Short mmCIF file of C-alpha atoms in Angstrom, two decimals:
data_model
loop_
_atom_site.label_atom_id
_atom_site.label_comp_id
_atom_site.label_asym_id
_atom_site.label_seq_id
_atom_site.Cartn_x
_atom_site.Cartn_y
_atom_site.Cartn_z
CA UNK P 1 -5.56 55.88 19.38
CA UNK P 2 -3.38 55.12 22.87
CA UNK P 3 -0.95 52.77 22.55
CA UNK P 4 0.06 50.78 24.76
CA UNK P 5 2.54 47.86 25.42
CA UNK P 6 1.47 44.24 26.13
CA UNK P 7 1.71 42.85 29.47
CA UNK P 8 4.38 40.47 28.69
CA UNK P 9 3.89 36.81 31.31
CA UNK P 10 7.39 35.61 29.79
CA UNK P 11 9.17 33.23 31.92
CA UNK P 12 12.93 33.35 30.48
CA UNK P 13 14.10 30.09 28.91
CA UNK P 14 16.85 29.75 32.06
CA UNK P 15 15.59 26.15 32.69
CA UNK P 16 14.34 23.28 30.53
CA UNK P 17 11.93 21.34 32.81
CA UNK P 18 11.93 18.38 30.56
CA UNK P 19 15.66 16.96 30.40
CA UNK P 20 17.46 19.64 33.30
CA UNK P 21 19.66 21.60 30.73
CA UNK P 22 20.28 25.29 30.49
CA UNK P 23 19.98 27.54 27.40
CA UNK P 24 21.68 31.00 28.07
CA UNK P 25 20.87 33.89 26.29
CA UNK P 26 22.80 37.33 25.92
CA UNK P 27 19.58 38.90 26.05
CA UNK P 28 15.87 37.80 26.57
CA UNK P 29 14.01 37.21 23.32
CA UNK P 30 10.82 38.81 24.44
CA UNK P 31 13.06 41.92 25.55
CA UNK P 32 14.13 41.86 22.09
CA UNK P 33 10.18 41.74 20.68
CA UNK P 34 8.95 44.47 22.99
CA UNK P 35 11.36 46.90 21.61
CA UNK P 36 10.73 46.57 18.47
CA UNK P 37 6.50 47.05 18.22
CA UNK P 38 4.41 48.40 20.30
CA UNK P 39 1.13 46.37 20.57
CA UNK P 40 -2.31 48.31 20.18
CA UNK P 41 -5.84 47.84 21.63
CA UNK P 42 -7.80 47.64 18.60
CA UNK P 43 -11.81 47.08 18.16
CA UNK P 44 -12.65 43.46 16.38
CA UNK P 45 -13.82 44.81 12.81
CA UNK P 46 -12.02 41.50 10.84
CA UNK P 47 -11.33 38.51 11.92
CA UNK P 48 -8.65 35.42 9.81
CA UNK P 49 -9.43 31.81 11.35
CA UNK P 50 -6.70 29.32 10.58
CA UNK P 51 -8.14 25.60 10.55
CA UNK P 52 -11.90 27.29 9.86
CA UNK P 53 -12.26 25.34 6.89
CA UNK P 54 -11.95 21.49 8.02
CA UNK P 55 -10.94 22.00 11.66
CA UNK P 56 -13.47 21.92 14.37
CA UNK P 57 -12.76 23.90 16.87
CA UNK P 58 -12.24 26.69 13.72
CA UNK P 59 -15.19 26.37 12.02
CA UNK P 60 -17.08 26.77 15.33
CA UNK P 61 -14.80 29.81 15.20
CA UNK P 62 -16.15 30.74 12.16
CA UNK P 63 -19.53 30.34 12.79
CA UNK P 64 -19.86 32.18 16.08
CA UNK P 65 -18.33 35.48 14.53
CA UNK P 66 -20.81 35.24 11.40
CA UNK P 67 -23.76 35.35 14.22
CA UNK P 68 -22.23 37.97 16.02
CA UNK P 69 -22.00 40.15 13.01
CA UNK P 70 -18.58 39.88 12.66
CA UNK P 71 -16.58 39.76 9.44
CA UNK P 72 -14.79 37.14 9.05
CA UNK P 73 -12.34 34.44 6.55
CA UNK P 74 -11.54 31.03 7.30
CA UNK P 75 -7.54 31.11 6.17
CA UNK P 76 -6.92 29.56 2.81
CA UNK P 77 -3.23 29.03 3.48
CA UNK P 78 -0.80 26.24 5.75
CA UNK P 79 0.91 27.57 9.13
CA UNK P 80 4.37 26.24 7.81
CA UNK P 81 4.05 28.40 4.51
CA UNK P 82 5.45 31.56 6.09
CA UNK P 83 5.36 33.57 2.94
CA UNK P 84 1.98 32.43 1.82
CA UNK P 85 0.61 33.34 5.51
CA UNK P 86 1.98 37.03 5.26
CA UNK P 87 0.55 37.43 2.18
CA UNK P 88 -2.69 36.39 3.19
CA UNK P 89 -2.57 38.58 6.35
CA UNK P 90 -1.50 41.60 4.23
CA UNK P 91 -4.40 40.99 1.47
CA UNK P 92 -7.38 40.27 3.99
CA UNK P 93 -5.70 42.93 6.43
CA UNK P 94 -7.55 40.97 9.83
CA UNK P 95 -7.79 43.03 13.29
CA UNK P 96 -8.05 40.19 14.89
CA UNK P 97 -6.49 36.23 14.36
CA UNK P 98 -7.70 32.99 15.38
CA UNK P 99 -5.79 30.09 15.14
CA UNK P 100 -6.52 26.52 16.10
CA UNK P 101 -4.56 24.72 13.07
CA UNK P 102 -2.50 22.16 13.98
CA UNK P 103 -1.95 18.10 14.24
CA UNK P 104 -3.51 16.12 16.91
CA UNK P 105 -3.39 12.93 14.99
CA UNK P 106 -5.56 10.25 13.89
CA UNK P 107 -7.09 8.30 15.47
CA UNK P 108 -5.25 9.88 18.37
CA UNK P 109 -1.84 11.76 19.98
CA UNK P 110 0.06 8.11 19.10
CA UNK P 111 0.24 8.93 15.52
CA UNK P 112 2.68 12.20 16.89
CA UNK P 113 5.22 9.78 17.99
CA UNK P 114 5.78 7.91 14.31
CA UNK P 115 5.04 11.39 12.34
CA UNK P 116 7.56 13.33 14.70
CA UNK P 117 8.68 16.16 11.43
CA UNK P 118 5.36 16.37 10.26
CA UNK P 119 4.22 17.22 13.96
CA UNK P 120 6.77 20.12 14.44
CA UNK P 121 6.53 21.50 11.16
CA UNK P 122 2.60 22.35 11.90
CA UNK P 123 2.63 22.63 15.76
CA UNK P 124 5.74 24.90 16.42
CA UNK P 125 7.09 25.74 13.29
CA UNK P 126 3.57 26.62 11.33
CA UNK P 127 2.38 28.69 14.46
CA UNK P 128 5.84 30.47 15.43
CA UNK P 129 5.02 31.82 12.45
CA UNK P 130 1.93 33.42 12.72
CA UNK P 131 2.27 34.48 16.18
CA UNK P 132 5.75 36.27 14.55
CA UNK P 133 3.95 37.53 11.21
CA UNK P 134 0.76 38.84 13.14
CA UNK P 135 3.35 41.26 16.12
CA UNK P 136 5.29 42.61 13.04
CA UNK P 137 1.73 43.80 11.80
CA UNK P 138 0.07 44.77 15.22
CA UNK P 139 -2.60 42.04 14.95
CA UNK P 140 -4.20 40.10 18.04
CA UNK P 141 -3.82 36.52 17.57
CA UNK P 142 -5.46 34.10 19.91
CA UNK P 143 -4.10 30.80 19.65
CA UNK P 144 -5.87 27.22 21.27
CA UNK P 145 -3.45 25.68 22.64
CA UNK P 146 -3.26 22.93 25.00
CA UNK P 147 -3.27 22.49 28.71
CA UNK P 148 -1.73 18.88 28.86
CA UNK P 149 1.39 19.58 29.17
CA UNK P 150 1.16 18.73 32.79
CA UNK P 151 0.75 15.99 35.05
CA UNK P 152 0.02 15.50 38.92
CA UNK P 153 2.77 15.94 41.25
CA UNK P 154 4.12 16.66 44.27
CA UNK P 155 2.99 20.16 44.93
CA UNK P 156 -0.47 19.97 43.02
CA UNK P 157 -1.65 16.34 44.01
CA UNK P 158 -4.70 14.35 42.86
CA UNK P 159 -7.72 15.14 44.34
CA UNK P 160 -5.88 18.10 46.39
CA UNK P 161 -7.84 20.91 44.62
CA UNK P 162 -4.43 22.43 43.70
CA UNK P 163 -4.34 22.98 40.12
CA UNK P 164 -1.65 24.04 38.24
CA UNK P 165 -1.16 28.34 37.36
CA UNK P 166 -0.54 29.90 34.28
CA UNK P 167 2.97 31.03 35.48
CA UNK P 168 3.97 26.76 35.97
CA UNK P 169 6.33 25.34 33.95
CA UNK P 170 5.41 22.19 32.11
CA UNK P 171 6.14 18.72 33.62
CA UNK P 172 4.99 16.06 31.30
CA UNK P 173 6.59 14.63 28.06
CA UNK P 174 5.47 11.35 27.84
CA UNK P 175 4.10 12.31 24.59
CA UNK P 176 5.90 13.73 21.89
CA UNK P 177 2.76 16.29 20.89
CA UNK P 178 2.46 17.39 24.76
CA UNK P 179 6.13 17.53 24.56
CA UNK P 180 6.42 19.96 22.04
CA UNK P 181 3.03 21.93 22.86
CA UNK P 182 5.22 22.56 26.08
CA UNK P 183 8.23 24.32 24.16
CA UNK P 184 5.25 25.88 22.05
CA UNK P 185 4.19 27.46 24.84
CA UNK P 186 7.27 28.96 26.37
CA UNK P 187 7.86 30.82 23.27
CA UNK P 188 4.97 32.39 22.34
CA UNK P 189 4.95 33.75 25.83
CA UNK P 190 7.60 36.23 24.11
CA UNK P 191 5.01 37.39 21.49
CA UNK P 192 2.86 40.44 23.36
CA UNK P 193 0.28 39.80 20.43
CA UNK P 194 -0.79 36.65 21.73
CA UNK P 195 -4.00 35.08 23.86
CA UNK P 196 -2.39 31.48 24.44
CA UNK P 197 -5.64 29.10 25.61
CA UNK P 198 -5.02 26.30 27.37
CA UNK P 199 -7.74 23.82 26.30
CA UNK P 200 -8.10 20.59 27.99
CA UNK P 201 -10.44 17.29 26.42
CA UNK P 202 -13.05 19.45 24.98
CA UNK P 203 -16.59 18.44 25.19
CA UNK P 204 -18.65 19.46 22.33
CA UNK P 205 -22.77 18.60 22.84
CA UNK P 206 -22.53 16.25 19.62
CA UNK P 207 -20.30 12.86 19.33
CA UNK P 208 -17.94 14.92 16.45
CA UNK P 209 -15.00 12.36 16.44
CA UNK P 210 -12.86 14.86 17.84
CA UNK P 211 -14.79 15.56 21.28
CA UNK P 212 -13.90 13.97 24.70
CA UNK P 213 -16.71 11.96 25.15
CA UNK P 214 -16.73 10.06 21.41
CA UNK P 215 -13.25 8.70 22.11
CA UNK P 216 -13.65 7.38 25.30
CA UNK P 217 -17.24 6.07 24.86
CA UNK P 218 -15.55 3.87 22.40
CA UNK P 219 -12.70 2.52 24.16
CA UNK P 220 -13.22 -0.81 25.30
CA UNK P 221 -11.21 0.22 28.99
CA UNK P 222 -10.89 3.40 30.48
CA UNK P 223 -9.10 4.89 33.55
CA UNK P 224 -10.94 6.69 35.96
CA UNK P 225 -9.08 9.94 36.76
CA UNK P 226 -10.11 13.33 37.73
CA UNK P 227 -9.05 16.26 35.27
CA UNK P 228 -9.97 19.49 34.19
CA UNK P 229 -11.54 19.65 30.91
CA UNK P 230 -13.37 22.10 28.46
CA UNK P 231 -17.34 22.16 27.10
CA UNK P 232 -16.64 24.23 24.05
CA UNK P 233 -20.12 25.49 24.00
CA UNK P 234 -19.62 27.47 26.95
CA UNK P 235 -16.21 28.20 26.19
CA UNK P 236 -15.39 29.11 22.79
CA UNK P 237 -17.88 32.25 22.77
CA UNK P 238 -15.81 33.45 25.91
CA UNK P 239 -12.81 33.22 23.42
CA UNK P 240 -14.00 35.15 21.02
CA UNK P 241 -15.19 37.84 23.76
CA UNK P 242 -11.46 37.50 25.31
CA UNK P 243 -10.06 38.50 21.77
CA UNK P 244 -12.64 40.99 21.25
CA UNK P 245 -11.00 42.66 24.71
CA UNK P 246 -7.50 42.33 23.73
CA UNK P 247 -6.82 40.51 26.32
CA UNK P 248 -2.90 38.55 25.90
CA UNK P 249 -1.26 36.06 27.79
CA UNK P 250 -1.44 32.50 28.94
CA UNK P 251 -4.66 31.50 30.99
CA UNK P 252 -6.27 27.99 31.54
CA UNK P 253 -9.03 27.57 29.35
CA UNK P 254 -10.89 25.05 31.12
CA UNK P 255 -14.52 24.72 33.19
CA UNK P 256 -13.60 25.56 36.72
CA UNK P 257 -12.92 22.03 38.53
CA UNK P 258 -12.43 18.51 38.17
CA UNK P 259 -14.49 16.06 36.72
CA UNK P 260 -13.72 12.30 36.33
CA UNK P 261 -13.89 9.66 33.12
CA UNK P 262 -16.46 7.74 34.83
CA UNK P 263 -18.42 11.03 35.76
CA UNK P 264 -18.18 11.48 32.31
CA UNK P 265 -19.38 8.44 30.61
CA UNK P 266 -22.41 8.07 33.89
CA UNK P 267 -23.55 11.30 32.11
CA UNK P 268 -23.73 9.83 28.97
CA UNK P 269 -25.14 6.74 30.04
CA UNK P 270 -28.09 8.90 32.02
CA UNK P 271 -28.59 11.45 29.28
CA UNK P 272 -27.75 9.45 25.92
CA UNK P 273 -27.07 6.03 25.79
CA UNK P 274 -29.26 3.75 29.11
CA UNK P 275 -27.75 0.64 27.39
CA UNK P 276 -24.16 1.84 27.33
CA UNK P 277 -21.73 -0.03 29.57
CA UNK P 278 -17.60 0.45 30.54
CA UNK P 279 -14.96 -0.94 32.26
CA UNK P 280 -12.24 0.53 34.08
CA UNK P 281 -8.64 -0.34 34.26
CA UNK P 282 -5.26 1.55 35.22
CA UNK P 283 -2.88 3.81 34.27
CA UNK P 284 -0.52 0.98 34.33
CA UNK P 285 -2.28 -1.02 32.28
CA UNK P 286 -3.44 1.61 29.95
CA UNK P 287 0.34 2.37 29.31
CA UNK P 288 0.80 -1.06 28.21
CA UNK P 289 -1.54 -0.38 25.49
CA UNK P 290 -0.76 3.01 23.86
CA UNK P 291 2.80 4.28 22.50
CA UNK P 292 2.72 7.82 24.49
CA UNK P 293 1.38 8.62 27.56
CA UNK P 294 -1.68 10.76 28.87
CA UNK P 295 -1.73 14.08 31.10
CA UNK P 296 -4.10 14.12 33.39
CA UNK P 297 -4.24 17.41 35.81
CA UNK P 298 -6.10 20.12 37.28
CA UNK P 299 -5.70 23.50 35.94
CA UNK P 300 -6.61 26.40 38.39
CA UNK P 301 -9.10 29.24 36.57
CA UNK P 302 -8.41 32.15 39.15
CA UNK P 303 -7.36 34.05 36.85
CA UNK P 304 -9.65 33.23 33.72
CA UNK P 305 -12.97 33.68 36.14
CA UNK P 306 -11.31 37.19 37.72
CA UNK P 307 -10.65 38.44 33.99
CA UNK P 308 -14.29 37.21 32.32
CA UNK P 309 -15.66 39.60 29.87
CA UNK P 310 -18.94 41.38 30.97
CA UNK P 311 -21.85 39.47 30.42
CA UNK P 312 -20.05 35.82 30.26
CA UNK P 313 -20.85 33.01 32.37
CA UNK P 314 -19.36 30.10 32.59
CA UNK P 315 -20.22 27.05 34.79
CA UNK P 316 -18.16 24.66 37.05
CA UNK P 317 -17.27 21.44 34.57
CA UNK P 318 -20.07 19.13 36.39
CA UNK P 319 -23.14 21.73 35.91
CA UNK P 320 -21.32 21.90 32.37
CA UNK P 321 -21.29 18.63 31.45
CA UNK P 322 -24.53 17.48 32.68
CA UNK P 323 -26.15 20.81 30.58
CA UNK P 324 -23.76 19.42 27.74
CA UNK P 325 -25.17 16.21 27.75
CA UNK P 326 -28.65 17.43 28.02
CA UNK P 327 -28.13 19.12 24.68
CA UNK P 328 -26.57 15.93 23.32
CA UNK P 329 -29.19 13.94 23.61
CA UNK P 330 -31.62 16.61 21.79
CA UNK P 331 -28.99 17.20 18.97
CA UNK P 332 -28.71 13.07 18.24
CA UNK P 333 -32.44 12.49 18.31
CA UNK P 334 -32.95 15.04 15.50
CA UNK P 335 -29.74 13.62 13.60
CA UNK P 336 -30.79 10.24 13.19
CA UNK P 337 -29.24 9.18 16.72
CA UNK P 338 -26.42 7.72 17.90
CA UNK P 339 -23.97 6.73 15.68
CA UNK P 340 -23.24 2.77 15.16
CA UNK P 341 -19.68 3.05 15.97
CA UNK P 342 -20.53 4.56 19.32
CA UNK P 343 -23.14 1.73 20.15
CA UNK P 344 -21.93 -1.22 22.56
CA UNK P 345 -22.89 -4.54 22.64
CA UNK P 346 -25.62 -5.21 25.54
CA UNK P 347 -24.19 -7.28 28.53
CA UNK P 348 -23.98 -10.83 28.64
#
């Protein structure tokens, strides 16, 4: 079999964009990594899923390889367990990793700023580790990350249609989880091994707790901002066809486009819920009412829609959502509808 190396997208750590310090090194880590394995193109015959047994996004994971005929394991061991994780990967011996472990918090990103150890010890700590254990063994490892680790600015303004690259450095930390997701992702742009997905608010076409659409339908205010975000049902198969291609690198996972909470939530009041009703308030006042703040951004998917698999189609995020929503409302009406804590009082 040819080998060949990995196109490394490394951008050296010469400049931390968060608090304007330096970090000098004698010799680039990733120049380090590269001489040491050489990374091979390999066909998907096994695939190891960390968070496929109680995350979401991993059982989906899971799931979608067992109907493709894939083999496949949902991990039994903990990112931060380093020696339990290579021992796992040497035992199940995996072509391919998936990993979308990791702490979000409950009910939301707040609980990252009181739980600040527990949040590095599974975020950068738990998956340095596996993107480190899987190059020393020449495995693939895709990892769902997280594209809000930006924020509108000067050169990519809102409602400008300039989204943000894969090659930009992160902007925001106003939350300690986006914060560290940010450092997260600077590193394992040294690991050759690695598919780094930058997911944004997924959508899934159920109200699963963790989707987009459940949280905000059951906020009492929402902003109305346009971002990029993700409809996992489109999305996640691409994954799985990105992996199955080898491809490596950072790109922005997201639907091509914008689309806006009020978009949103008009969807869902069209599709799901007639009797459903929101108000709107501002970032300002939102910030007086949560302990870290909230990206919002655009991410630009040149390069994820020039490098899509053969046979994949993905739509732009309004076509998404409204198909999303569409499914939605089929899925709820043969699971007993929507749930109680979703429902909202009818206007006075």
């Amino acid at each position: 079999m040819m080998k060949k190396k990995g196109k490394s997208t490394t951008q050296h750590f010469t400049h931390n964009s968060y608090h304007n310090s330096k970090i000098h090194q004698t010799q680039p880590l990733h120049h380090t990594l590269n001489k040491m394995t050489e990374i091979t193109d390999k066909p998907m015959t096994k695939v190891l899923v960390f968070g496929g047994i109680t995350g979401w996004i991993g059982k989906i994971m899971v799931d979608l390889c067992k109907e493709q005929g894939i083999e496949v394991m949902a991990a039994q061991t903990r990112l931060q367990n380093r020696e339990a994780v290579a021992k796992e990967l040497d035992e199940y011996k995996p072509s391919h990793v998936l990993n979308s472990a990791g702490i979000t918090g409950r009910p939301n990103i707040d609980w990252c700023e009181d739980n600040k150890p527990d949040t590095i010890r599974t975020n950068v700590i738990g998956t340095l580790n596996l993107a480190d254990l899987c190059y020393e063994r020449d495995i693939h490892c895709t990892i769902y990350a997280t594209g809000c680790i930006f924020k509108y600015d000067e050169a990519h303004p809102l409602g400008s249609g300039i989204g943000f690259v894969e090659e930009s450095i992160p902007n925001f930390a106003e939350s300690f989880y986006s914060e560290t997701k940010g450092y997260m992702e600077q590193m394992l742009k040294c690991y050759p091994n690695c598919l780094i997905l930058r997911v944004r608010m997924p959508i899934s076409d159920d109200l699963f707790h963790r989707n987009f659409v459940t949280k905000i339908v059951k906020y009492e205010r929402v902003v109305n901002i346009p971002n990029s975000m993700t409809v996992l049902t489109e999305m996640l198969p691409l994954s799985l066809a990105m992996a199955k291609d080898n491809l490596r690198g950072v790109y922005n996972f997201t639907n091509p486009g914008v689309i806006s909470h009020n978009e949103v939530l008009d969807l869902y009041i069209k599709y799901v819920d007639p009797t459903y009703h929101y108000t709107n308030f501002t970032v300002e006042e939102q910030a007086k009412v949560i302990k870290a703040g909230r990206s919002n951004n655009e991410l630009d998917t040149t390069k994820l829609m020039r490098d899509l698999p053969k046979g994949i189609k993905i739509n732009d995020i309004k076509t998404a959502c409204e198909l999303c929503f569409q499914r939605m409302a089929v899925n709820l009406e043969k699971t007993g509808g929507i749930p109680e804590e979703c429902k909202r009082a009818p206007k006075a």
